[in-house]
Short mmCIF file of C-alpha atoms in Angstrom, two decimals:
data_model
loop_
_atom_site.label_atom_id
_atom_site.label_comp_id
_atom_site.label_asym_id
_atom_site.label_seq_id
_atom_site.Cartn_x
_atom_site.Cartn_y
_atom_site.Cartn_z
CA MET A 1 12.38 -32.31 42.18
CA THR A 2 10.27 -29.55 40.60
CA SER A 3 11.66 -27.10 38.07
CA THR A 4 10.20 -24.00 36.39
CA GLU A 5 11.51 -22.25 33.30
CA ARG A 6 10.41 -20.10 30.37
CA THR A 7 10.61 -20.48 26.62
CA ASP A 8 9.00 -18.85 23.59
CA VAL A 9 7.39 -21.99 22.14
CA LEU A 10 6.66 -25.29 23.85
CA VAL A 11 6.05 -28.24 21.50
CA ILE A 12 4.41 -31.35 22.95
CA GLY A 13 5.43 -34.42 20.96
CA SER A 14 8.18 -34.99 18.41
CA GLY A 15 6.39 -36.87 15.63
CA PHE A 16 5.56 -35.32 12.27
CA GLY A 17 3.44 -32.49 13.66
CA GLY A 18 5.84 -31.64 16.47
CA ALA A 19 9.13 -31.97 14.58
CA ILE A 20 7.99 -29.79 11.68
CA ALA A 21 6.81 -27.05 14.05
CA ALA A 22 9.98 -27.27 16.15
CA TYR A 23 12.22 -26.90 13.12
CA HIS A 24 10.48 -23.93 11.50
CA LEU A 25 10.01 -21.98 14.72
CA ALA A 26 13.58 -22.58 15.89
CA ALA A 27 14.95 -21.73 12.44
CA GLY A 28 12.90 -18.54 12.56
CA GLY A 29 14.61 -17.44 15.74
CA ALA A 30 12.24 -18.58 18.49
CA LYS A 31 13.41 -20.35 21.61
CA VAL A 32 11.85 -23.81 21.32
CA VAL A 33 11.56 -26.68 23.79
CA VAL A 34 10.14 -30.06 22.72
CA LEU A 35 8.77 -32.43 25.36
CA GLU A 36 8.56 -36.07 24.28
CA ARG A 37 7.03 -38.78 26.47
CA GLY A 38 9.13 -41.60 25.02
CA PRO A 39 12.87 -42.38 24.98
CA TRP A 40 15.48 -41.15 22.51
CA LEU A 41 16.56 -44.17 20.47
CA THR A 42 18.93 -44.46 17.52
CA GLY A 43 19.74 -47.21 15.04
CA GLU A 44 22.02 -49.17 17.35
CA ASP A 45 19.23 -49.29 19.96
CA PHE A 46 16.73 -51.08 17.72
CA ASP A 47 16.52 -54.77 18.48
CA GLN A 48 15.55 -57.12 15.69
CA ASP A 49 13.17 -59.11 17.85
CA PHE A 50 9.79 -58.67 19.46
CA LYS A 51 10.66 -59.84 22.94
CA LEU A 52 9.14 -58.15 25.95
CA GLY A 53 11.39 -55.36 27.15
CA SER A 54 13.21 -54.91 23.83
CA SER A 55 13.19 -51.74 21.76
CA TYR A 56 9.70 -52.14 20.33
CA THR A 57 8.01 -52.15 23.75
CA ARG A 58 9.92 -48.97 24.57
CA ALA A 59 9.09 -47.25 21.28
CA PHE A 60 5.39 -48.19 20.98
CA ASP A 61 2.32 -47.20 22.93
CA PHE A 62 -0.57 -49.68 22.69
CA VAL A 63 -3.76 -48.36 24.22
CA VAL A 64 -6.83 -50.60 24.46
CA GLY A 65 -10.09 -48.71 24.38
CA GLU A 66 -13.73 -49.75 24.26
CA GLY A 67 -14.26 -50.89 20.68
CA MET A 68 -10.96 -49.45 19.39
CA SER A 69 -7.27 -49.90 20.20
CA ILE A 70 -4.46 -47.61 19.10
CA LEU A 71 -0.87 -48.60 18.32
CA GLY A 72 1.32 -45.51 18.11
CA GLY A 73 4.90 -44.32 18.40
CA ASN A 74 6.34 -43.47 21.81
CA CYS A 75 9.85 -42.14 21.24
CA VAL A 76 11.72 -39.15 19.90
CA GLY A 77 10.59 -38.99 16.28
CA GLY A 78 7.21 -40.47 17.18
CA GLY A 79 5.48 -42.62 14.61
CA SER A 80 8.15 -41.87 11.99
CA VAL A 81 10.52 -44.21 13.83
CA VAL A 82 8.19 -47.22 13.89
CA TYR A 83 5.97 -46.69 10.85
CA PHE A 84 6.37 -48.47 7.52
CA ALA A 85 7.38 -45.23 5.77
CA ALA A 86 4.60 -45.24 3.16
CA MET A 87 4.09 -41.64 1.97
CA PRO A 88 1.23 -41.38 -0.56
CA ARG A 89 -0.80 -38.19 -0.95
CA ALA A 90 -4.50 -38.29 -0.13
CA PRO A 91 -6.88 -38.64 -3.12
CA ARG A 92 -8.72 -35.52 -4.28
CA PHE A 93 -12.15 -36.80 -3.21
CA VAL A 94 -11.04 -37.10 0.43
CA PHE A 95 -11.21 -33.33 0.88
CA GLU A 96 -14.84 -33.25 -0.29
CA ARG A 97 -16.05 -35.89 2.18
CA HIS A 98 -19.16 -35.27 4.26
CA GLY A 99 -18.87 -38.17 6.66
CA SER A 100 -20.94 -38.15 9.83
CA ILE A 101 -21.87 -34.44 9.78
CA GLY A 102 -23.71 -34.55 6.44
CA ARG A 103 -21.74 -31.70 4.87
CA ARG A 104 -18.16 -31.03 3.84
CA MET A 105 -16.02 -31.74 6.91
CA TRP A 106 -12.79 -30.14 5.67
CA PRO A 107 -12.34 -26.35 5.85
CA ALA A 108 -13.21 -24.53 2.61
CA ALA A 109 -9.60 -23.32 2.42
CA VAL A 110 -8.18 -26.85 2.25
CA ASN A 111 -8.45 -29.12 -0.76
CA ARG A 112 -6.03 -31.17 -2.82
CA ASP A 113 -5.01 -28.17 -4.94
CA THR A 114 -4.32 -25.87 -2.00
CA LEU A 115 -2.50 -28.63 -0.11
CA ASP A 116 -0.29 -29.77 -3.00
CA PRO A 117 2.33 -27.00 -2.46
CA TRP A 118 2.65 -28.15 1.15
CA TYR A 119 2.93 -31.78 0.08
CA ASP A 120 5.76 -30.59 -2.15
CA ARG A 121 7.45 -28.94 0.82
CA VAL A 122 7.37 -32.24 2.70
CA ALA A 123 8.77 -34.10 -0.31
CA GLU A 124 11.60 -31.58 -0.42
CA SER A 125 12.31 -32.12 3.29
CA ILE A 126 11.97 -35.90 3.66
CA PRO A 127 13.68 -38.15 1.08
CA ILE A 128 10.82 -40.09 -0.51
CA HIS A 129 11.63 -42.90 -2.90
CA GLN A 130 9.05 -43.94 -5.44
CA ASN A 131 9.37 -47.71 -5.35
CA THR A 132 9.68 -49.40 -8.71
CA TRP A 133 8.91 -53.00 -9.55
CA ASN A 134 12.60 -53.74 -9.01
CA ASP A 135 12.20 -52.62 -5.37
CA VAL A 136 9.17 -54.76 -4.68
CA SER A 137 9.44 -57.59 -2.16
CA TYR A 138 8.23 -61.16 -2.76
CA ALA A 139 5.06 -60.39 -0.82
CA GLY A 140 4.44 -57.25 -2.82
CA GLY A 141 5.05 -59.10 -6.07
CA LEU A 142 2.63 -61.85 -5.09
CA TRP A 143 -0.05 -59.25 -4.27
CA ALA A 144 0.55 -57.49 -7.60
CA ALA A 145 0.36 -60.78 -9.52
CA ALA A 146 -2.86 -61.74 -7.74
CA CYS A 147 -4.38 -58.33 -8.53
CA ASN A 148 -3.42 -58.70 -12.17
CA HIS A 149 -4.86 -62.22 -12.29
CA ALA A 150 -8.16 -60.85 -10.93
CA GLY A 151 -8.27 -58.01 -13.47
CA ARG A 152 -7.19 -55.36 -10.98
CA THR A 153 -4.25 -52.98 -11.00
CA ALA A 154 -1.43 -52.60 -8.50
CA ASN A 155 0.99 -49.77 -7.80
CA PRO A 156 4.35 -49.55 -6.03
CA VAL A 157 4.04 -47.31 -2.98
CA PRO A 158 6.21 -44.19 -2.40
CA ALA A 159 8.21 -44.57 0.80
CA ALA A 160 10.66 -42.58 2.93
CA ILE A 161 13.36 -45.20 2.52
CA ASP A 162 16.82 -45.11 1.01
CA PRO A 163 16.85 -48.28 -1.12
CA THR A 164 20.66 -48.29 -1.19
CA GLN A 165 20.71 -48.80 2.60
CA CYS A 166 17.74 -51.14 2.95
CA VAL A 167 18.65 -54.81 3.51
CA ASN A 168 15.05 -56.14 3.23
CA CYS A 169 15.15 -57.36 6.83
CA ASN A 170 11.47 -56.47 7.43
CA TRP A 171 12.06 -55.19 10.97
CA MET A 172 10.76 -51.70 10.22
CA MET A 173 8.15 -51.84 12.99
CA ALA A 174 10.92 -52.20 15.55
CA GLY A 175 12.83 -49.22 14.16
CA CYS A 176 15.39 -49.32 11.37
CA ARG A 177 18.75 -50.57 12.61
CA PHE A 178 20.41 -49.72 9.28
CA ASP A 179 19.21 -46.09 9.06
CA ALA A 180 17.56 -46.82 5.72
CA LYS A 181 14.22 -45.44 6.89
CA LYS A 182 14.43 -41.66 6.72
CA SER A 183 12.51 -40.90 9.87
CA LEU A 184 12.37 -37.51 11.54
CA LEU A 185 15.60 -38.48 13.32
CA PHE A 186 17.34 -37.68 10.01
CA THR A 187 15.36 -34.69 8.75
CA TYR A 188 13.40 -32.12 10.74
CA LEU A 189 14.67 -32.99 14.23
CA PRO A 190 18.44 -32.61 13.56
CA ALA A 191 17.65 -29.35 11.76
CA ALA A 192 15.65 -28.14 14.78
CA LEU A 193 18.53 -29.02 17.08
CA ALA A 194 20.97 -27.18 14.81
CA HIS A 195 18.89 -24.03 15.29
CA GLY A 196 18.89 -24.33 19.07
CA ALA A 197 15.74 -26.28 19.83
CA GLN A 198 15.90 -28.50 22.90
CA ILE A 199 14.37 -31.99 22.81
CA ARG A 200 13.67 -33.62 26.15
CA PRO A 201 12.72 -37.30 26.13
CA LEU A 202 10.79 -39.08 28.88
CA HIS A 203 8.76 -35.94 29.66
CA GLU A 204 5.05 -36.75 29.87
CA VAL A 205 2.80 -33.67 29.72
CA GLN A 206 -0.17 -33.79 32.08
CA HIS A 207 -2.02 -30.50 31.64
CA ILE A 208 -1.80 -26.85 30.63
CA THR A 209 -2.68 -23.77 32.67
CA ARG A 210 -2.89 -20.09 31.77
CA THR A 211 -0.87 -17.29 33.38
CA ASP A 212 -2.28 -13.90 34.30
CA ASP A 213 -0.65 -12.26 31.28
CA GLY A 214 -2.13 -14.73 28.75
CA ALA A 215 0.85 -17.05 28.42
CA TYR A 216 0.63 -20.76 29.24
CA GLN A 217 2.28 -23.14 31.64
CA VAL A 218 2.81 -26.78 30.69
CA HIS A 219 2.99 -29.21 33.60
CA TYR A 220 4.90 -32.43 33.05
CA GLN A 221 6.26 -35.48 34.86
CA ILE A 222 9.55 -37.20 34.08
CA VAL A 223 9.12 -40.89 33.29
CA ASP A 224 11.51 -43.61 34.36
CA ASP A 225 13.62 -44.93 31.49
CA GLU A 226 12.58 -48.56 32.02
CA ASP A 227 9.23 -48.50 33.82
CA TYR A 228 6.93 -45.85 32.40
CA ARG A 229 4.59 -46.25 35.37
CA ILE A 230 7.22 -44.65 37.60
CA THR A 231 7.92 -40.92 37.61
CA THR A 232 11.22 -39.49 38.76
CA GLY A 233 10.41 -35.79 38.83
CA SER A 234 8.09 -33.06 37.61
CA GLY A 235 8.21 -29.51 36.39
CA THR A 236 6.53 -26.56 34.71
CA ILE A 237 7.55 -24.65 31.60
CA GLU A 238 5.98 -21.31 30.70
CA ALA A 239 5.57 -20.44 27.02
CA LYS A 240 3.75 -17.89 24.92
CA ILE A 241 2.86 -20.43 22.21
CA ILE A 242 1.91 -24.08 22.71
CA VAL A 243 2.02 -26.58 19.83
CA LEU A 244 0.25 -29.82 20.71
CA ALA A 245 1.42 -32.80 18.67
CA ALA A 246 1.15 -35.70 21.10
CA GLY A 247 -0.89 -37.84 18.70
CA ALA A 248 -4.62 -38.27 18.17
CA GLY A 249 -4.82 -40.61 21.15
CA ALA A 250 -3.10 -38.23 23.58
CA THR A 251 -3.62 -34.64 22.42
CA PRO A 252 -7.37 -34.60 23.29
CA VAL A 253 -6.64 -36.20 26.66
CA ILE A 254 -4.19 -33.43 27.56
CA LEU A 255 -6.77 -30.82 26.56
CA GLN A 256 -9.54 -32.56 28.51
CA ARG A 257 -7.36 -32.64 31.60
CA SER A 258 -6.57 -28.96 31.08
CA GLU A 259 -10.20 -27.84 30.87
CA PRO A 260 -10.61 -27.13 34.62
CA HIS A 261 -7.61 -24.79 34.35
CA LEU A 262 -8.08 -23.22 30.90
CA GLY A 263 -11.86 -23.07 30.72
CA THR A 264 -14.35 -24.70 28.40
CA MET A 265 -12.89 -26.68 25.51
CA PRO A 266 -14.53 -26.77 22.08
CA ASN A 267 -17.18 -29.47 21.88
CA ALA A 268 -15.16 -31.37 19.26
CA VAL A 269 -12.15 -31.95 21.52
CA GLY A 270 -12.06 -35.71 21.99
CA ARG A 271 -14.87 -36.34 19.52
CA TYR A 272 -15.06 -37.48 15.89
CA PHE A 273 -12.07 -39.80 16.33
CA SER A 274 -11.23 -41.85 13.23
CA GLY A 275 -9.11 -44.98 13.02
CA ASN A 276 -8.46 -44.14 9.35
CA GLY A 277 -10.86 -46.98 8.56
CA GLU A 278 -8.16 -49.57 9.09
CA ARG A 279 -8.59 -53.33 9.09
CA LEU A 280 -6.38 -56.28 8.22
CA ASN A 281 -7.02 -59.49 6.28
CA THR A 282 -4.78 -62.55 6.27
CA ALA A 283 -4.53 -64.74 3.18
CA ILE A 284 -3.12 -68.23 3.72
CA ILE A 285 -1.40 -68.83 0.39
CA ASN A 286 -1.59 -72.16 -1.41
CA GLU A 287 2.00 -72.56 -2.62
CA ASP A 288 1.12 -75.05 -5.34
CA ARG A 289 -1.56 -72.78 -6.78
CA VAL A 290 0.83 -69.81 -6.77
CA ARG A 291 3.13 -71.82 -8.99
CA GLU A 292 0.38 -73.24 -11.19
CA VAL A 293 -1.90 -70.19 -11.53
CA LEU A 294 0.48 -67.25 -11.28
CA GLY A 295 3.62 -68.96 -12.56
CA LEU A 296 5.70 -67.53 -9.72
CA GLU A 297 8.73 -69.18 -8.21
CA ARG A 298 11.77 -68.06 -6.27
CA GLU A 299 15.03 -69.75 -5.34
CA ASN A 300 15.22 -73.28 -3.95
CA GLY A 301 12.07 -74.27 -5.81
CA LEU A 302 9.79 -72.33 -3.49
CA ALA A 303 6.75 -70.63 -4.95
CA TYR A 304 6.49 -68.03 -2.17
CA GLU A 305 7.10 -68.73 1.56
CA ALA A 306 8.57 -65.26 1.89
CA ASN A 307 6.33 -63.23 4.18
CA GLN A 308 9.30 -62.35 6.39
CA ILE A 309 11.46 -60.99 3.56
CA GLY A 310 11.22 -57.40 2.40
CA LYS A 311 10.05 -54.10 3.79
CA GLY A 312 6.66 -52.97 5.01
CA PRO A 313 4.09 -52.06 2.34
CA VAL A 314 5.49 -51.85 -1.17
CA VAL A 315 2.44 -52.49 -3.40
CA ALA A 316 -1.13 -51.17 -3.14
CA ASN A 317 -4.33 -51.64 -5.06
CA TRP A 318 -5.95 -48.23 -5.57
CA ASP A 319 -8.73 -49.19 -7.99
CA ARG A 320 -11.41 -48.15 -5.50
CA LEU A 321 -9.92 -44.70 -4.92
CA ASP A 322 -12.42 -43.39 -7.45
CA GLY A 323 -14.15 -40.10 -6.66
CA SER A 324 -17.16 -41.09 -8.75
CA LEU A 325 -18.00 -43.87 -6.28
CA PRO A 326 -20.32 -43.10 -3.35
CA GLU A 327 -18.79 -42.21 -0.01
CA PHE A 328 -18.04 -45.29 2.14
CA GLU A 329 -17.43 -47.38 -0.99
CA ARG A 330 -13.90 -46.06 -1.59
CA PHE A 331 -10.87 -47.77 -0.09
CA SER A 332 -7.32 -48.92 -0.70
CA LEU A 333 -5.83 -52.39 -0.25
CA GLU A 334 -2.16 -52.47 0.63
CA GLN A 335 0.20 -55.39 1.11
CA LEU A 336 1.64 -55.10 4.61
CA TYR A 337 3.98 -57.06 6.83
CA PHE A 338 3.12 -57.77 10.45
CA PRO A 339 5.59 -60.08 12.18
CA PRO A 340 4.77 -63.21 14.16
CA GLY A 341 3.46 -62.26 17.57
CA LEU A 342 2.08 -58.84 16.73
CA GLY A 343 0.88 -60.08 13.37
CA THR A 344 -0.55 -63.43 14.36
CA ILE A 345 -2.55 -62.93 17.55
CA LEU A 346 -5.57 -61.33 15.88
CA ALA A 347 -5.50 -63.37 12.68
CA GLN A 348 -8.45 -65.74 12.30
CA VAL A 349 -8.65 -69.10 10.58
CA PRO A 350 -10.20 -68.73 7.11
CA GLY A 351 -13.48 -70.57 6.75
CA ALA A 352 -13.81 -71.36 10.44
CA GLU A 353 -17.11 -71.02 12.25
CA GLY A 354 -17.21 -69.07 15.49
CA ILE A 355 -14.16 -67.84 17.39
CA SER A 356 -10.94 -68.90 15.65
CA TRP A 357 -8.21 -66.47 16.72
CA PHE A 358 -6.94 -69.22 19.05
CA GLY A 359 -7.19 -73.00 19.25
CA VAL A 360 -6.02 -76.05 17.35
CA ASP A 361 -6.89 -74.73 13.89
CA LYS A 362 -5.06 -71.50 14.66
CA LYS A 363 -1.94 -73.46 15.62
CA GLU A 364 -2.07 -75.21 12.26
CA ILE A 365 -2.15 -72.02 10.20
CA LEU A 366 0.61 -70.51 12.38
CA LYS A 367 2.88 -73.29 11.18
CA ARG A 368 2.53 -71.81 7.69
CA TRP A 369 3.06 -68.13 8.59
CA ARG A 370 5.77 -67.70 5.93
CA SER A 371 3.06 -68.35 3.36
CA TRP A 372 0.85 -65.59 4.69
CA LEU A 373 -0.02 -62.44 2.77
CA ILE A 374 -1.46 -59.63 4.90
CA ILE A 375 -3.64 -56.98 3.27
CA PHE A 376 -4.19 -53.63 4.95
CA GLN A 377 -7.53 -51.93 4.26
CA MET A 378 -8.10 -48.20 4.63
CA ILE A 379 -11.78 -47.39 4.17
CA GLU A 380 -13.82 -44.26 4.91
CA ASP A 381 -15.06 -44.65 8.46
CA ASN A 382 -17.64 -42.43 10.12
CA ASN A 383 -15.59 -40.67 12.85
CA GLU A 384 -17.35 -42.66 15.56
CA GLY A 385 -14.75 -42.37 18.32
CA VAL A 386 -15.37 -40.40 21.54
CA PHE A 387 -12.96 -39.96 24.45
CA GLY A 388 -14.38 -40.25 27.96
CA PRO A 389 -13.04 -38.47 31.06
CA PRO A 390 -9.24 -38.53 31.10
CA PRO A 391 -7.25 -40.85 33.35
CA ALA A 392 -5.39 -39.43 36.32
CA ARG A 393 -2.12 -39.39 34.41
CA GLY A 394 -0.97 -39.74 30.82
CA ASN A 395 -3.25 -40.88 28.03
CA ALA A 396 -4.11 -44.27 29.56
CA ASP A 397 -3.97 -46.32 32.71
CA ARG A 398 -0.71 -48.13 32.13
CA LEU A 399 -0.82 -51.88 32.80
CA SER A 400 2.80 -52.82 32.14
CA GLN A 401 6.10 -51.09 32.60
CA GLN A 402 6.13 -50.23 28.89
CA MET A 403 3.74 -50.11 25.96
CA LEU A 404 0.39 -51.40 27.27
CA GLY A 405 -2.41 -49.30 28.74
CA VAL A 406 -6.20 -49.01 28.97
CA GLY A 407 -7.61 -45.81 27.53
CA ARG A 408 -10.93 -43.96 27.60
CA LEU A 409 -11.76 -44.11 23.89
CA ARG A 410 -15.15 -45.54 22.92
CA TYR A 411 -15.73 -46.53 19.31
CA ASP A 412 -19.03 -47.93 18.03
CA PRO A 413 -18.88 -48.55 14.26
CA THR A 414 -21.93 -47.26 12.40
CA PRO A 415 -23.65 -49.25 9.63
CA GLN A 416 -21.76 -47.16 7.03
CA THR A 417 -18.39 -48.14 8.50
CA LEU A 418 -19.36 -51.79 8.89
CA ARG A 419 -20.60 -51.93 5.30
CA ALA A 420 -17.38 -50.30 4.05
CA TRP A 421 -15.28 -52.91 5.85
CA ALA A 422 -17.48 -55.67 4.41
CA LEU A 423 -16.98 -54.31 0.88
CA ALA A 424 -13.21 -54.23 1.36
CA ASP A 425 -13.23 -57.74 2.86
CA ALA A 426 -15.17 -59.00 -0.15
CA GLU A 427 -12.71 -57.37 -2.54
CA CYS A 428 -9.78 -59.06 -0.77
CA LYS A 429 -11.47 -62.43 -1.07
CA ASP A 430 -12.41 -61.88 -4.70
CA ILE A 431 -8.81 -61.08 -5.62
CA LEU A 432 -7.00 -63.69 -3.55
CA GLU A 433 -9.33 -66.68 -3.51
CA ARG A 434 -9.64 -66.93 -7.29
CA ASP A 435 -8.59 -70.29 -8.64
CA GLY A 436 -7.68 -71.50 -5.17
CA LEU A 437 -4.74 -69.12 -4.67
CA ALA A 438 -5.51 -68.53 -0.99
CA GLU A 439 -8.01 -68.60 1.83
CA VAL A 440 -8.78 -65.19 3.31
CA ALA A 441 -10.15 -64.02 6.66
CA ALA A 442 -10.31 -60.62 8.35
CA TRP A 443 -8.57 -60.13 11.69
CA THR A 444 -10.90 -60.37 14.65
CA ASN A 445 -12.34 -57.33 16.42
CA ASP A 446 -13.41 -59.46 19.40
CA VAL A 447 -10.15 -59.17 21.34
CA VAL A 448 -9.20 -55.48 21.34
CA GLY A 449 -12.02 -54.06 19.25
CA ALA A 450 -11.16 -52.39 15.98
CA TYR A 451 -7.55 -51.26 15.75
CA THR A 452 -5.54 -48.53 14.12
CA VAL A 453 -1.93 -47.55 13.64
CA HIS A 454 -3.02 -44.20 12.17
CA PRO A 455 -5.32 -42.45 14.68
CA LEU A 456 -6.89 -39.25 13.37
CA SER A 457 -9.45 -36.49 13.90
CA SER A 458 -9.88 -36.19 17.67
CA CYS A 459 -9.22 -32.39 17.54
CA ARG A 460 -9.94 -31.68 13.92
CA ILE A 461 -9.75 -28.54 11.81
CA GLY A 462 -12.90 -27.19 10.18
CA ASP A 463 -15.12 -24.20 9.51
CA ASP A 464 -18.00 -25.18 11.82
CA PRO A 465 -17.24 -24.54 15.51
CA ALA A 466 -19.81 -27.18 16.47
CA THR A 467 -17.93 -30.00 14.75
CA SER A 468 -14.29 -28.85 14.73
CA ALA A 469 -11.97 -28.12 17.63
CA LEU A 470 -9.59 -26.02 15.52
CA ASP A 471 -10.00 -23.30 12.94
CA ASP A 472 -8.52 -23.83 9.49
CA ARG A 473 -5.12 -22.58 10.74
CA HIS A 474 -4.99 -25.20 13.52
CA GLU A 475 -5.58 -22.79 16.43
CA LEU A 476 -7.69 -24.16 19.27
CA ARG A 477 -11.03 -22.36 19.31
CA GLY A 478 -11.37 -20.03 22.30
CA HIS A 479 -7.74 -20.54 23.38
CA PRO A 480 -5.48 -18.25 21.33
CA GLY A 481 -1.88 -19.32 21.17
CA ILE A 482 -2.58 -23.07 21.41
CA PHE A 483 -2.18 -24.97 18.14
CA VAL A 484 -2.59 -28.64 17.20
CA THR A 485 -0.51 -30.03 14.31
CA ASP A 486 -0.62 -33.82 14.65
CA GLY A 487 -2.99 -36.42 13.20
CA SER A 488 -5.79 -35.31 15.50
CA ALA A 489 -6.18 -32.21 13.28
CA VAL A 490 -7.00 -34.28 10.17
CA PRO A 491 -10.80 -34.14 9.72
CA GLY A 492 -11.41 -37.75 8.70
CA ALA A 493 -10.16 -41.00 7.23
CA LEU A 494 -7.90 -40.54 4.20
CA THR A 495 -8.16 -44.00 2.52
CA VAL A 496 -4.33 -44.04 2.33
CA ASN A 497 -1.45 -43.91 4.82
CA PRO A 498 -1.70 -40.48 6.49
CA ALA A 499 1.89 -39.45 7.31
CA MET A 500 2.31 -37.34 4.18
CA THR A 501 -0.97 -35.49 4.76
CA ILE A 502 -0.29 -34.91 8.47
CA SER A 503 3.09 -33.45 7.49
CA ALA A 504 1.64 -31.26 4.73
CA LEU A 505 -0.99 -29.86 7.08
CA ALA A 506 1.70 -29.17 9.69
CA GLU A 507 3.77 -27.31 7.09
CA ARG A 508 0.69 -25.30 6.12
CA ALA A 509 -0.01 -24.42 9.78
CA ILE A 510 3.41 -22.89 10.42
CA PRO A 511 2.80 -19.40 8.92
CA GLY A 512 -0.23 -18.92 11.18
CA ILE A 513 1.71 -20.09 14.22
CA VAL A 514 4.55 -17.68 13.39
CA ALA A 515 2.05 -14.82 13.05
CA ALA A 516 0.52 -15.67 16.44
CA ALA A 517 3.98 -15.83 17.98
CA GLN A 518 4.84 -12.40 16.57
CA GLU A 519 1.62 -10.99 18.05
CA ARG A 520 2.74 -12.29 21.42
CA GLY A 521 6.08 -10.52 21.20
CA ILE A 522 8.26 -13.40 20.03
CA ASP A 523 11.04 -12.36 17.67
CA VAL A 524 10.48 -15.00 15.00
CA THR A 525 10.23 -15.01 11.22
CA TYR A 526 8.89 -17.43 8.64
CA GLY A 527 10.76 -18.66 5.59
CA ALA A 528 13.31 -21.32 6.52
CA PRO A 529 14.35 -23.64 3.71
CA ALA A 530 13.85 -27.37 3.86
CA PRO A 531 16.09 -29.06 6.44
CA ASN A 532 18.42 -30.07 3.61
CA GLY A 533 18.55 -26.49 2.32
CA GLY A 534 16.09 -26.90 -0.55
CA VAL A 535 14.07 -23.82 -1.49
CA ALA A 536 12.20 -24.72 -4.70
CA ALA A 537 9.07 -25.90 -2.91
CA ARG A 538 9.26 -22.97 -0.53
CA ARG A 539 9.08 -20.60 -3.47
CA ALA A 540 6.09 -22.44 -4.89
CA ALA A 541 4.21 -22.16 -1.59
CA ALA A 542 5.15 -18.51 -1.03
CA PRO A 543 1.96 -17.01 -2.60
CA LEU A 544 -0.14 -18.87 0.00
CA VAL A 545 1.78 -17.58 3.01
CA PRO A 546 0.43 -13.99 3.39
CA GLU A 547 -3.17 -15.16 3.74
CA LEU A 548 -2.19 -17.82 6.28
CA MET A 549 -0.34 -15.19 8.33
CA ARG A 550 -3.25 -12.73 8.27
CA ARG A 551 -5.04 -12.76 11.64
#
């Protein structure tokens, strides 16, 4: 069945970029519809397992490209439902990066100082807990002790978690069954609904067309609740403003598929993709040496054997986040939990020669998975990713009824990226292999290429039309009224978890979107408080708003 309707603002995607836009525009009086490709899940729906067909296969989208694979959220709330809730702010030097274009890639109007008021707005809207050493898990404590032993520092990571509700079950990747993780399901999205926004799950946007009067039509298909390869209907919604927030692996695909209808897209659509420089190392911990060298021990006489206890990343080493270092030599190292299955397939055997992600030796180290420590690297990559022609439907050719697809992303790491990974690998080994504490090996890239859970930059903001798809207010060049507010707008790798920066940029984009909506005859205002009613950060950002609304 085909349906057609009209709204003021159509938001594509309900992750950080989409939820923030939906809330502010609905609170300002606009009629807002949000289309989300994935299902609408709540705490009671989240299974604490990683079996095929359970909640995690419904809530994730894993797209295998050529040289790069992307693991992202696929549900109402997007990545906020399945991420590890780490919310650091990007270091100051990030905004001065040159990367692959040889000059500053960020717009002149955006730096750490000008973004800080918008970071503050996010912190006022999403409860962020600064972990203390009392909150740190066994794995985080082991990483901190190893860093200290090697003469390095370690820092507890700020996270969008309520520690009074967290039970340290370490099932955050499958969604939080105990509602301790303060995802968008508890912040911006309920506030958007309270102001009349409509959120429609299982609606996969295919392309956008333009009407004769300059408005847009968004064409979607309705996805079956259990088999995402099956569609059960389709429709078209007309809107004066489009906010694209489908994620850096899907937003450029939608725009590419729309090009025959809308006209030429900016050259940077689907180019300059960044995997946030991510890579994982596994350390196989020597329990005896942990006791003898670090003096650590927990109950029952165990030194560690606690990889499965805790919550996501709680401790990071930020010693290399030093702006005085050359570009591509700056990175963070963060303790991270990946569960058996997802977290063991790509792990290699330390010290092995040749392929070791499977085989007898791999079986042996799998027996000791509770003694693993996984370190998450975020380096400065070189924005090497390029999207090829879009598939016939969606962002990938789906192989299974949920989760798995083959995409059109090609990623060929440059020497700068490869060297940066090698430096981070060496730092992991230097910290963890001292005095026989552990044996360390990076995860293989031979199976699914490089991999990222934080895709960025495929439709980035910037001042140069040749290398940026969006202007500094997130409007798509040459297509007035279309805005992009998800991770694809971030110009490059951030060296830290990007959720806080994506959210701050989305908050900063809202005044310009409101101004564009007003120009198009939508009765909408800007100035809503935080979803919880807070206004202090709004007042602090107020002096920046008039310039952002000037068109």
